[in-house]
Coordinates of C-alpha atoms (C1' of nucleotides) in Angstrom, one line a residue:
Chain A
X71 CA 12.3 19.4 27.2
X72 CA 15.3 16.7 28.6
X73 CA 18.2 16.4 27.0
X74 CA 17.9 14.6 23.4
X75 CA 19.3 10.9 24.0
X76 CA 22.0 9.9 21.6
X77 CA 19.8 7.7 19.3
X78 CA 17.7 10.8 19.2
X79 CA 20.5 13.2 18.0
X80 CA 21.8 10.3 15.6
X81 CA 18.6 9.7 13.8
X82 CA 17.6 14.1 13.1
X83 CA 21.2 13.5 11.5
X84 CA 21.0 11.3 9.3
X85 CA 17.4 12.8 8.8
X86 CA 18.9 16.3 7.9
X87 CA 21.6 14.5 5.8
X88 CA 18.8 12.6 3.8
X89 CA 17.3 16.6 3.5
X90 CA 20.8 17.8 2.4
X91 CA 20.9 14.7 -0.2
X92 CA 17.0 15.8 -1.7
X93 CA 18.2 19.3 -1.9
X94 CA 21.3 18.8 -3.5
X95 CA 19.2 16.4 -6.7
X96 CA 16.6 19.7 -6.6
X97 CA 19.5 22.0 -7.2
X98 CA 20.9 19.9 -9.8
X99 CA 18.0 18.6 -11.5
X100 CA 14.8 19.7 -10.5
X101 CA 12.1 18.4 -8.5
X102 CA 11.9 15.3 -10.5
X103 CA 15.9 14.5 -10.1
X104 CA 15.2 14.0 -6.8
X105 CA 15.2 9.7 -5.9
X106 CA 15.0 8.0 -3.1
X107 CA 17.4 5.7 -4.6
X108 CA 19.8 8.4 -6.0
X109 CA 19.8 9.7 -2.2
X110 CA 20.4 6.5 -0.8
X111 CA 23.4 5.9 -2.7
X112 CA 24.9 9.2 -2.2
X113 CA 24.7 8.4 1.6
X114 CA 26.1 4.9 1.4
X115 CA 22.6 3.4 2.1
X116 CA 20.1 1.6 0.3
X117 CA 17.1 3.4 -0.2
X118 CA 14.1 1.1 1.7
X119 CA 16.3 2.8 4.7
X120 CA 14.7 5.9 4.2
X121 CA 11.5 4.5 5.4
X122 CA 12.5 4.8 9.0
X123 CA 13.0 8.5 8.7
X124 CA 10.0 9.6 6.2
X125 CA 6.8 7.4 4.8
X126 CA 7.2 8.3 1.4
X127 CA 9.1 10.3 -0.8
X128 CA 6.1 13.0 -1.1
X129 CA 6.5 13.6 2.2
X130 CA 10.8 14.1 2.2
X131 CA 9.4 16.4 0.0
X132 CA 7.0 18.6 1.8
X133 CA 9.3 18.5 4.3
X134 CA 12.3 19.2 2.5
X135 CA 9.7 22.8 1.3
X136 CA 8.9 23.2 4.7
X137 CA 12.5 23.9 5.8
X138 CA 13.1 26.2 2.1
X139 CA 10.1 28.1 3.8
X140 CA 11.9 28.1 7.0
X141 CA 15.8 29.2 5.4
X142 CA 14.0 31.9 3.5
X143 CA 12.0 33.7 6.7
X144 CA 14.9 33.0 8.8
X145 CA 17.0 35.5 6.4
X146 CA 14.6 37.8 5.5
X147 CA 13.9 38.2 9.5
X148 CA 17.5 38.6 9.8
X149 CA 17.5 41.4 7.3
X150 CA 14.6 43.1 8.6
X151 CA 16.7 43.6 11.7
X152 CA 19.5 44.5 10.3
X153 CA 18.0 47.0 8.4
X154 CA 17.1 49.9 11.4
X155 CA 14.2 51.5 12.8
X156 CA 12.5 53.0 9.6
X157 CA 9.8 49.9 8.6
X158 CA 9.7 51.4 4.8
X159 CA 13.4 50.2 4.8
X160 CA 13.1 47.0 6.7
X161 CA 10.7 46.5 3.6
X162 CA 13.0 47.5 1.0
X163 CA 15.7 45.4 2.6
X164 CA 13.1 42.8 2.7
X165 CA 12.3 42.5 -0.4
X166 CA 15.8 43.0 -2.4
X167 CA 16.6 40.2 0.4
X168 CA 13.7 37.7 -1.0
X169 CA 14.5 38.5 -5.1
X170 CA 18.4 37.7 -3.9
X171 CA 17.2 34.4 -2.4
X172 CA 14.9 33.4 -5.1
X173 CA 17.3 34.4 -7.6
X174 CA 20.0 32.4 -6.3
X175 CA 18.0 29.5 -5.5
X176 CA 15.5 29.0 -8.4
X177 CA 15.1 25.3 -8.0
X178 CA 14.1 26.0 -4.5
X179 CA 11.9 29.0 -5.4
X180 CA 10.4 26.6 -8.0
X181 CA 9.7 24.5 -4.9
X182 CA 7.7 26.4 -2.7
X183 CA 6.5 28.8 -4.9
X184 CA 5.7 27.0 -7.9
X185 CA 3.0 25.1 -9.2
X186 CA 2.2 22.6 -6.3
X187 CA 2.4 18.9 -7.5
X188 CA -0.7 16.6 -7.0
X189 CA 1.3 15.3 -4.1
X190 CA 2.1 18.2 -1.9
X191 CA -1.2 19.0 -2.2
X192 CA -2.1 18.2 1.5
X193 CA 1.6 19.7 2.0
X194 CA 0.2 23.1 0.7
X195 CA -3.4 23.5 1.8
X196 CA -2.4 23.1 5.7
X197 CA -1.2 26.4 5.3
X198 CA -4.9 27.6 6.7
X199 CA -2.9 26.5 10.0
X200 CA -0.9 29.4 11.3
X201 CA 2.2 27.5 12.1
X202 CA 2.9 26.0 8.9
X203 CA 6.0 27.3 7.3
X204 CA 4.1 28.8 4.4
X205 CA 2.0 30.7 6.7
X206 CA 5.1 31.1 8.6
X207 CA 6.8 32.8 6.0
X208 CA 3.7 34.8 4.6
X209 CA 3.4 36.7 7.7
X210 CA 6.9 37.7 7.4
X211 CA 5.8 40.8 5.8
X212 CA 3.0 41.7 7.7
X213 CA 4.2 43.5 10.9
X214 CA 6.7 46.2 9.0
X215 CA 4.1 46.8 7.4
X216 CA 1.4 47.3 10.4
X217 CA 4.7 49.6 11.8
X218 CA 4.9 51.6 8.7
X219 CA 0.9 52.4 8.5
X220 CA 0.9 53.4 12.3
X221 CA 3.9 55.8 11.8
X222 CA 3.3 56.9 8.9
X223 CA -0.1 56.1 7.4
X224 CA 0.3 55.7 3.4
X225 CA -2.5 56.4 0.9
X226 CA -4.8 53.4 0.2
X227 CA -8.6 52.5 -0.9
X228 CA -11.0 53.5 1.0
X229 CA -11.6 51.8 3.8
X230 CA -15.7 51.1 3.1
X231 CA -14.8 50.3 -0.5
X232 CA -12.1 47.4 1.3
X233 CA -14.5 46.6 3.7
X234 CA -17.3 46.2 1.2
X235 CA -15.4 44.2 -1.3
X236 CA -12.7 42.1 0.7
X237 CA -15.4 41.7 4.4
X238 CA -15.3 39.1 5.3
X239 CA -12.5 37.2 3.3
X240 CA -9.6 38.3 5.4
X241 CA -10.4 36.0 8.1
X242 CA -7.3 33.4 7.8
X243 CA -5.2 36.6 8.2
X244 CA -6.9 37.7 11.0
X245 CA -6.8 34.0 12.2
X246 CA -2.8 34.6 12.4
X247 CA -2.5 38.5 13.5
X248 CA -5.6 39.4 15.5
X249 CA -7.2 42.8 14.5
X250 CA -5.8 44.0 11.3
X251 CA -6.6 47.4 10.0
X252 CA -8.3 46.3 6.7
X253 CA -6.1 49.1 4.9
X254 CA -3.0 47.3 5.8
X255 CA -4.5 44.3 5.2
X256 CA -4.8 45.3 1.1
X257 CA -1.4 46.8 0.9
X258 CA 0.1 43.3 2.3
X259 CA -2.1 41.6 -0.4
X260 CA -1.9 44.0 -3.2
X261 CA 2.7 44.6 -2.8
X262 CA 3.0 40.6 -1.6
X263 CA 1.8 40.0 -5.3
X264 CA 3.1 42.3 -7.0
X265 CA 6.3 40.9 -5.5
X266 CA 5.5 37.6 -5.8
X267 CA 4.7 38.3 -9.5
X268 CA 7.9 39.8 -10.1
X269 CA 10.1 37.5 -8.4
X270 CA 8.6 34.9 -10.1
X271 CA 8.4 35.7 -13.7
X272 CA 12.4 36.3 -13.5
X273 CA 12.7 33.0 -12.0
X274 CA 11.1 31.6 -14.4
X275 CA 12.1 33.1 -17.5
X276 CA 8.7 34.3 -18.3
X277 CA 10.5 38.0 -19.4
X278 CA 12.8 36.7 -21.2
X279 CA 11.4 37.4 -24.3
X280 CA 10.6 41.3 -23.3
X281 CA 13.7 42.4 -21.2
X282 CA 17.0 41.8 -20.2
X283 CA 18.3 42.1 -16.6
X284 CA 15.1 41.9 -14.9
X285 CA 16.7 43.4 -11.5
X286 CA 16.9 46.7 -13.4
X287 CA 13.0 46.4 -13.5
X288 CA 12.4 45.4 -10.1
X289 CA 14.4 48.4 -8.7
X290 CA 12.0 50.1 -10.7
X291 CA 9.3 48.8 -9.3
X292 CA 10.5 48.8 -5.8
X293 CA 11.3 52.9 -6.3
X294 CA 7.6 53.3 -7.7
X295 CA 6.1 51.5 -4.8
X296 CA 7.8 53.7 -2.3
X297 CA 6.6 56.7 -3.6
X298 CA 3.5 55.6 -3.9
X299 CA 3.8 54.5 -0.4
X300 CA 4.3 58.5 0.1
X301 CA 7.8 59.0 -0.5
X302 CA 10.4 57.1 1.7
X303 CA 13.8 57.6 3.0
X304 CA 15.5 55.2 -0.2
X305 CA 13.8 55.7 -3.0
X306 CA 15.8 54.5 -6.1
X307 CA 18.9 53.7 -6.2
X308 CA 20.7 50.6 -4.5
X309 CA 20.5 48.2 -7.6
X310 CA 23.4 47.9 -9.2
Chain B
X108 CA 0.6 24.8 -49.6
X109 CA -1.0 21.5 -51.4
X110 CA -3.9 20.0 -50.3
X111 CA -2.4 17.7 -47.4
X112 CA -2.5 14.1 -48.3
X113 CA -4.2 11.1 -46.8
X114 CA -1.1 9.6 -44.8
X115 CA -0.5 13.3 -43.8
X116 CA -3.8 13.3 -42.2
X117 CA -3.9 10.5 -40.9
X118 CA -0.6 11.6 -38.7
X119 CA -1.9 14.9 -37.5
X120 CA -5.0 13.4 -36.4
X121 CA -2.6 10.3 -34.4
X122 CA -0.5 13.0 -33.0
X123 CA -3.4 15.6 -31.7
X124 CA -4.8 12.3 -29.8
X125 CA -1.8 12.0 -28.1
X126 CA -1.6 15.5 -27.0
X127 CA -5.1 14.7 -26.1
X128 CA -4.4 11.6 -24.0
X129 CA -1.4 14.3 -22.4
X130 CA -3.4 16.7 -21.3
X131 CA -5.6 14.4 -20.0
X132 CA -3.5 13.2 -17.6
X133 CA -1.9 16.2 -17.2
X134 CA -5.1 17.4 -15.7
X135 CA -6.2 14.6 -14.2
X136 CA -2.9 13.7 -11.9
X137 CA -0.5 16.5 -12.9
X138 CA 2.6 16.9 -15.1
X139 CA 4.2 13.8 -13.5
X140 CA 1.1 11.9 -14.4
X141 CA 2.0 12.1 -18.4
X142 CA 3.3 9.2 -19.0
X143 CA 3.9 7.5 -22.8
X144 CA 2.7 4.0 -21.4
X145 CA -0.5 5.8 -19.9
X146 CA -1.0 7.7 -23.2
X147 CA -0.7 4.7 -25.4
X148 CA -2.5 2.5 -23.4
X149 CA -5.5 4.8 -23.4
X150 CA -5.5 4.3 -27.1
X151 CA -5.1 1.1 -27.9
X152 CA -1.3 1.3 -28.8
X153 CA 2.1 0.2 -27.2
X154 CA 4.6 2.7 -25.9
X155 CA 7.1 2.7 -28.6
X156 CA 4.4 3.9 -31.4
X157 CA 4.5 7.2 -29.7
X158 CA 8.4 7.7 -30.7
X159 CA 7.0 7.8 -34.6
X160 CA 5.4 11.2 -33.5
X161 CA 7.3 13.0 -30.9
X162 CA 11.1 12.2 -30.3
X163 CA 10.6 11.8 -26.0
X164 CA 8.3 12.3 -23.5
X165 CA 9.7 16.0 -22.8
X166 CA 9.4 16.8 -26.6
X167 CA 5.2 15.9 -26.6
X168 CA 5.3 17.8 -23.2
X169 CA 7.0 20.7 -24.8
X170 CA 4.4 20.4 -27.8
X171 CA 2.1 20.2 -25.6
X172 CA 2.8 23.6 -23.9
X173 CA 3.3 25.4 -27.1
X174 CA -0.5 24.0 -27.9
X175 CA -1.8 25.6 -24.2
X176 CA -0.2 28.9 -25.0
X177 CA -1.9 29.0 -28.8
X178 CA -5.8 28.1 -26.7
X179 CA -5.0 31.2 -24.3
X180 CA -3.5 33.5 -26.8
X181 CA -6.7 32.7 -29.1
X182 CA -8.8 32.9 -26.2
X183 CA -7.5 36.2 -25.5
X184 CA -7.7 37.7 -29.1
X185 CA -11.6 36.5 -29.1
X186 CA -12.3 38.3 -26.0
X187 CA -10.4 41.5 -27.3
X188 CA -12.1 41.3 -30.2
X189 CA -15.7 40.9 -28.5
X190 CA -15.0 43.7 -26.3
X191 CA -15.4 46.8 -28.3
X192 CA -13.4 49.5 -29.4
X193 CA -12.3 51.1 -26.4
X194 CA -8.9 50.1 -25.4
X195 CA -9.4 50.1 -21.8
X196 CA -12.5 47.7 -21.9
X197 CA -10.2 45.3 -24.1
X198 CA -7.8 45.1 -21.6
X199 CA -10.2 44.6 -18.8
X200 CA -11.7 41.7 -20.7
X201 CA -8.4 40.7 -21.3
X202 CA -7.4 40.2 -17.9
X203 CA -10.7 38.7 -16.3
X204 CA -10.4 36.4 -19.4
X205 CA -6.8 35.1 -18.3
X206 CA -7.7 34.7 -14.5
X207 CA -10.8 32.6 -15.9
X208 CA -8.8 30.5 -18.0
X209 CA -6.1 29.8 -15.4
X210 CA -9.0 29.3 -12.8
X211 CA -10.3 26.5 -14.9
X212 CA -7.1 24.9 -16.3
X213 CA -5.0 25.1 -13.0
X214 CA -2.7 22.1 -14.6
X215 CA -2.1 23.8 -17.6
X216 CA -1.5 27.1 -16.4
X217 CA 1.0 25.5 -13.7
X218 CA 2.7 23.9 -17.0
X219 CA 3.1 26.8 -18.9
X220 CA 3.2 29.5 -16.4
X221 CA 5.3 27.6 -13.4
X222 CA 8.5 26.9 -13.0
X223 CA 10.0 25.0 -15.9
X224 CA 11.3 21.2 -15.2
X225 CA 15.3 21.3 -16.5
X226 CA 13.5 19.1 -19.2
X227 CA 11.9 22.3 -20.7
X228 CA 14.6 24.4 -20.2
X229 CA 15.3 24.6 -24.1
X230 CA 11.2 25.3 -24.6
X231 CA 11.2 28.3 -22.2
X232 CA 14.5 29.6 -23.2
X233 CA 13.4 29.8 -26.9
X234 CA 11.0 32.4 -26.2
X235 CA 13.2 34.7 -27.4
X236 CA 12.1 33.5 -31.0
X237 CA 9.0 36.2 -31.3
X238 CA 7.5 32.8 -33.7
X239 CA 7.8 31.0 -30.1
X240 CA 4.4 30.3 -28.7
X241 CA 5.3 31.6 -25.2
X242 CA 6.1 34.9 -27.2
X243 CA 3.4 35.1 -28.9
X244 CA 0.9 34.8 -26.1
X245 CA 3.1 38.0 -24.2
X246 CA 2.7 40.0 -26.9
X247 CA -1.4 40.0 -26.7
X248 CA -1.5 42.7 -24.4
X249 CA 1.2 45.1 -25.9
X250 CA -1.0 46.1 -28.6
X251 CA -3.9 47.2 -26.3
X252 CA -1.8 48.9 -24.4
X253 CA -0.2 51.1 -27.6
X254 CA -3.1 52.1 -28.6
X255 CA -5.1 53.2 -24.3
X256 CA -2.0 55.2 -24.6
X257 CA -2.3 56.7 -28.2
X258 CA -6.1 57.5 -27.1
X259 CA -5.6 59.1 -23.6
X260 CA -2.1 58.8 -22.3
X261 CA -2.4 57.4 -18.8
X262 CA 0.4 58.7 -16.1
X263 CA 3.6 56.9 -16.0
X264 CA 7.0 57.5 -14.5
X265 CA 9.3 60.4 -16.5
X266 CA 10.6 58.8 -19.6
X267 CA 13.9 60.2 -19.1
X268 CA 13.8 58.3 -15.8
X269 CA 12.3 54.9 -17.9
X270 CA 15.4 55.5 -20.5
X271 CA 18.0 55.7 -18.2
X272 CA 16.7 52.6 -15.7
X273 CA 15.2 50.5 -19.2
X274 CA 17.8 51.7 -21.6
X275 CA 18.7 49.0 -23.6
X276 CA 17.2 46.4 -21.6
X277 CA 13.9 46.5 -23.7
X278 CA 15.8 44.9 -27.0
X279 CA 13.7 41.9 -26.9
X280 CA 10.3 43.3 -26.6
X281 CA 11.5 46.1 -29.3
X282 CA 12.3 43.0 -31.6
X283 CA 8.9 42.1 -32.2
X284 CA 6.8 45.1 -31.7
X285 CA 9.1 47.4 -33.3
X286 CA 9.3 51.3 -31.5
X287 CA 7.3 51.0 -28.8
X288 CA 7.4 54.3 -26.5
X289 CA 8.9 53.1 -23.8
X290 CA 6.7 54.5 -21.2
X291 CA 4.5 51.8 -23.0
X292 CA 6.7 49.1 -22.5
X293 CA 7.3 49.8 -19.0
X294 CA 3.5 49.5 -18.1
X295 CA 3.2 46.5 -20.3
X296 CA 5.5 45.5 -17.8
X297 CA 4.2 46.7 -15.1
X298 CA 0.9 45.5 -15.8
X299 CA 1.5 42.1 -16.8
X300 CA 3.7 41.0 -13.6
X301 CA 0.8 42.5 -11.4
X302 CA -1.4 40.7 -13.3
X303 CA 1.1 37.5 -13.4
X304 CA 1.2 37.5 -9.5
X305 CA -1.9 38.1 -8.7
X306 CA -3.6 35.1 -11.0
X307 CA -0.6 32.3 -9.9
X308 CA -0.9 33.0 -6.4
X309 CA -4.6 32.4 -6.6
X310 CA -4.1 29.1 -8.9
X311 CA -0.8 27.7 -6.8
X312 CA -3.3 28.2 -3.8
X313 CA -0.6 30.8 -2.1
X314 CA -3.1 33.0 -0.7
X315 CA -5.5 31.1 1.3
X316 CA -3.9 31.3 4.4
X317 CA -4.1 34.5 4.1
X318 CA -7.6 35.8 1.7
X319 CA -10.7 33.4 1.0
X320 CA -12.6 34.0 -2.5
X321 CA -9.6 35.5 -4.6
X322 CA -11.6 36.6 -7.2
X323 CA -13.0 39.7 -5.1
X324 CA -9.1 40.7 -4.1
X325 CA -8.7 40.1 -8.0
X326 CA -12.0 42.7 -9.1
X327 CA -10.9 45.6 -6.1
X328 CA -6.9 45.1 -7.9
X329 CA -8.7 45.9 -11.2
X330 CA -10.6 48.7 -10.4
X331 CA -7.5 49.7 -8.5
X332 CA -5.1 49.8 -12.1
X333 CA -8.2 51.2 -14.3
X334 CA -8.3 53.9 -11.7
X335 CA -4.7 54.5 -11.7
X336 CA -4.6 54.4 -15.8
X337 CA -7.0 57.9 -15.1
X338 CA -10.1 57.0 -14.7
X339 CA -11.6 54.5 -17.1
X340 CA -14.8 53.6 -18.3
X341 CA -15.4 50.1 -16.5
X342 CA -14.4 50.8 -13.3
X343 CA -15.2 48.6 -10.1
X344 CA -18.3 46.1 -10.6
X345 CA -18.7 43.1 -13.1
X346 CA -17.4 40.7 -10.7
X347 CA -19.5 38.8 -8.2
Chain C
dT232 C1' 0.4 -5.5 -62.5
dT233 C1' 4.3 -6.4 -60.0
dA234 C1' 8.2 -5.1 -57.2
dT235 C1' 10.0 -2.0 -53.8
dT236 C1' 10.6 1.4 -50.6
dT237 C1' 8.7 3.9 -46.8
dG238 C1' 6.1 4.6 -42.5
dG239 C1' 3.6 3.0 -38.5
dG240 C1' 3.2 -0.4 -35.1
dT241 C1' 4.7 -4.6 -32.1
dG242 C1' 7.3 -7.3 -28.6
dA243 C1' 11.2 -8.0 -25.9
dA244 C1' 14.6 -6.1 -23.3
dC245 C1' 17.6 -2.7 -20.2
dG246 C1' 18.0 0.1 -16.5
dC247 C1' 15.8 3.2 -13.7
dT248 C1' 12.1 4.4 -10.2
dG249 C1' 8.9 4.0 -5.4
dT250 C1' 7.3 0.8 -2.4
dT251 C1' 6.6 -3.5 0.4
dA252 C1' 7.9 -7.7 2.9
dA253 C1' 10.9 -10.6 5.4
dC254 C1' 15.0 -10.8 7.8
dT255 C1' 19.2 -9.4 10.5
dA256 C1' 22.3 -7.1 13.4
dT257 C1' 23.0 -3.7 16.7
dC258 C1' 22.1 -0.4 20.4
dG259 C1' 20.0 1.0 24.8
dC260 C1' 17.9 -0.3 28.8
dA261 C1' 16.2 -3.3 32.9
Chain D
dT83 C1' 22.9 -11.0 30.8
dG84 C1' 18.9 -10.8 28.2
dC85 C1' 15.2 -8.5 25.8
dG86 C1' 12.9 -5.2 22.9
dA87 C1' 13.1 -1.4 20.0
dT88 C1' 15.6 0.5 16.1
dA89 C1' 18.1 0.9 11.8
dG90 C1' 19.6 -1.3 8.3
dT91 C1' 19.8 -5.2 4.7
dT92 C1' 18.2 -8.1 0.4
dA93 C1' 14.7 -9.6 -2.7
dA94 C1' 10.9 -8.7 -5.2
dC95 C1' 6.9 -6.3 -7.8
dA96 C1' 5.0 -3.1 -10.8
dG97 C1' 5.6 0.8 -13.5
dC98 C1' 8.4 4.1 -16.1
dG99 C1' 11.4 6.0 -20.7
dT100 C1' 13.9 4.4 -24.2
dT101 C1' 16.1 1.3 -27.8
dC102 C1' 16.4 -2.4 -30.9
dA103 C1' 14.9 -5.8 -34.2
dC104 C1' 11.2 -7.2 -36.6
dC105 C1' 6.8 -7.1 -39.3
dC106 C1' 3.1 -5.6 -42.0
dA107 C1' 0.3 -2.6 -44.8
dA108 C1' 0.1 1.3 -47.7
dA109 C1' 2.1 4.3 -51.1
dT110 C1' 5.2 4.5 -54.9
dA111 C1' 8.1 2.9 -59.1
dA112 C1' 9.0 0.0 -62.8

DNA sequence: TTATTTGGGTGAACGCTGTTAACTATCGCA
DNA sequence: TGCGATAGTTAACAGCGTTCACCCAAATAA
């Protein structure tokens, strides 16, 4: 690991600029907004340049949702440890912390979370390997939630029921986190979509039609889940 | 409502062949694939022909969308309707009848159920129009739902609590479903954003680094909400 | 029956897009 | 100083949504 040469440090630059210039069209038009062409311009450049840094515009893409993955884990990690010792509230924090994100960056959200476009295909089924960012960012959940079973175990299925009807199936997680007890391994399913779910139909105006001020449900949820996690330290409250 | 006459025939059978040609592509190379070239090619036309029938390519899409949530929302009411009188088994065949649909028709689901291009922003924004399609479909599971709790009232949270976190909120759903007790509304709620989650992680392929076979995390999740509605009749089983 | 209006379809064109090819200038190194 | 890799250019191709002017056949009116 030697110092990076100058040409080195110019071309992640212009690289990241290039990023910056996707992300900005995503923001301000969606997914299909974003040009090759429109990018080059903004930059001064004409946009065969953009070859040297990226094969194709699918793939400015994939990598443009590989660093959305990395942005959001980055802060929820940082919440997590800012959030004390308790893991039921590093999960709270975590998860007000990932509606705030998603909330305030829907294009984004719509990104990574959305619908995956024939083209990213490839971009999202590599996430069997642990390191992708998806993966990444999926595991982001896990340990506070391996902490809060071994302090404090909640109530879940029985464990021959999970073992009987998940078995086998959990094998990519265990691929990424060694021996998982199978009871956390169904709460991390089960509250990562229900999450997801919520998150994601206020995102995308899905609830529009039902309720107003969809945060006022989600603290709802969130103070549900907790006591059905067994009654933790901040139950309620903190939502307004 | 006269007998609809020959040119007016002719037209709605020229403009479901487009939507035709649409959904074709939209299945076979995704929602960027639709293209009016693509579409008019495949049936003999020229590009500009298409304008006669739909006002832009976002408009058919649109059209398109409101077509995909009729098919589900008639799906649906079929397998209500074949699945006796108890409410509980409704809503069970309800639910495995939505994650079979979206299973099979990943495109469309990731049309109507993803996150919306700024193109359809108008489209997804007039779901507060209880005629909208989109609003329509929601409102297939309220019903079931009313009357499980009429017939055996399963736990919820306090309505007091509901009330004073809800309140207001719940003016849109209200709108088209009149009173609904709002201990209702909030596991209509509930319900469907678990549901939501669980079905578009398995369809945007977010879970596989994580869970192989979704449809068994899908069956121990129902069994799961049956049991927590009190104890239902179906519980478990039905799903290998 | 004849004249006319209407509606559906065509062809050409504009400006945009991703992508490739050939070419050029510049930077870093021996 | 000279050479090779690197980053950029221009030109071109094919495809896209959309608009315009035009045309023809079918339905309607006289």
């Amino acid at each position: 690991m030697t110092a990076p040469t100058r040409r080195e440090r110019l071309r992640t630059a212009t690289a990241t600029e290039i990023k910056d210039g996707a992300r900005r069209l995503l923001v301000t038009g969606g997914v299909d907004a974003i040009s090759l062409r429109a990018i080059a311009r903004d930059m001064g450049m004409t946009a065969p340049a953009i070859y040297r840094y990226f094969p194709s515009l699918e793939a400015l893409v994939a990598a443009l949702a590989g660093d959305l993955y990395d942005e959001l884990r980055l802060r929820l990690e940082a919440t997590r440890d800012d959030a004390g010792a308790e893991p039921v509230d590093q999960l709270l924090a975590m998860c007000r912390a990932f509606r705030a994100w998603s909330v305030a960056h829907p294009a984004e959200f719509g990104l990574i979370f959305g619908a995956p476009s024939p083209g990213l295909d490839g971009f999202v089924d590599d996430c069997v390997d642990p390191d992708h960012p998806g993966a990444r960012f999926g595991a982001v959940f896990v340990q506070p939630i391996i902490d809060l079973w071994h302090r404090s175990p909640f109530p879940t299925p029985p464990a021959e029921l999970l073992r009987q009807q998940l078995g086998g199936r959990l094998e990519p997680l265990r691929l990424s986190h060694g021996e998982v007890p199978i009871e956390v391994a169904y709460a991390f399913l089960s509250g990562w979509t229900r999450l997801y779910g919520l998150v994601a139909m206020e995102v995308f105006r899905q609830l529009t039609w039902a309720v107003t001020e969809a945060e006022a449900l989600f603290e709802l949820e969130l103070a549900m889940f907790t006591a059905q996690l067994g009654g933790g330290a901040d139950q309620a409250g903190g939502g307004q």
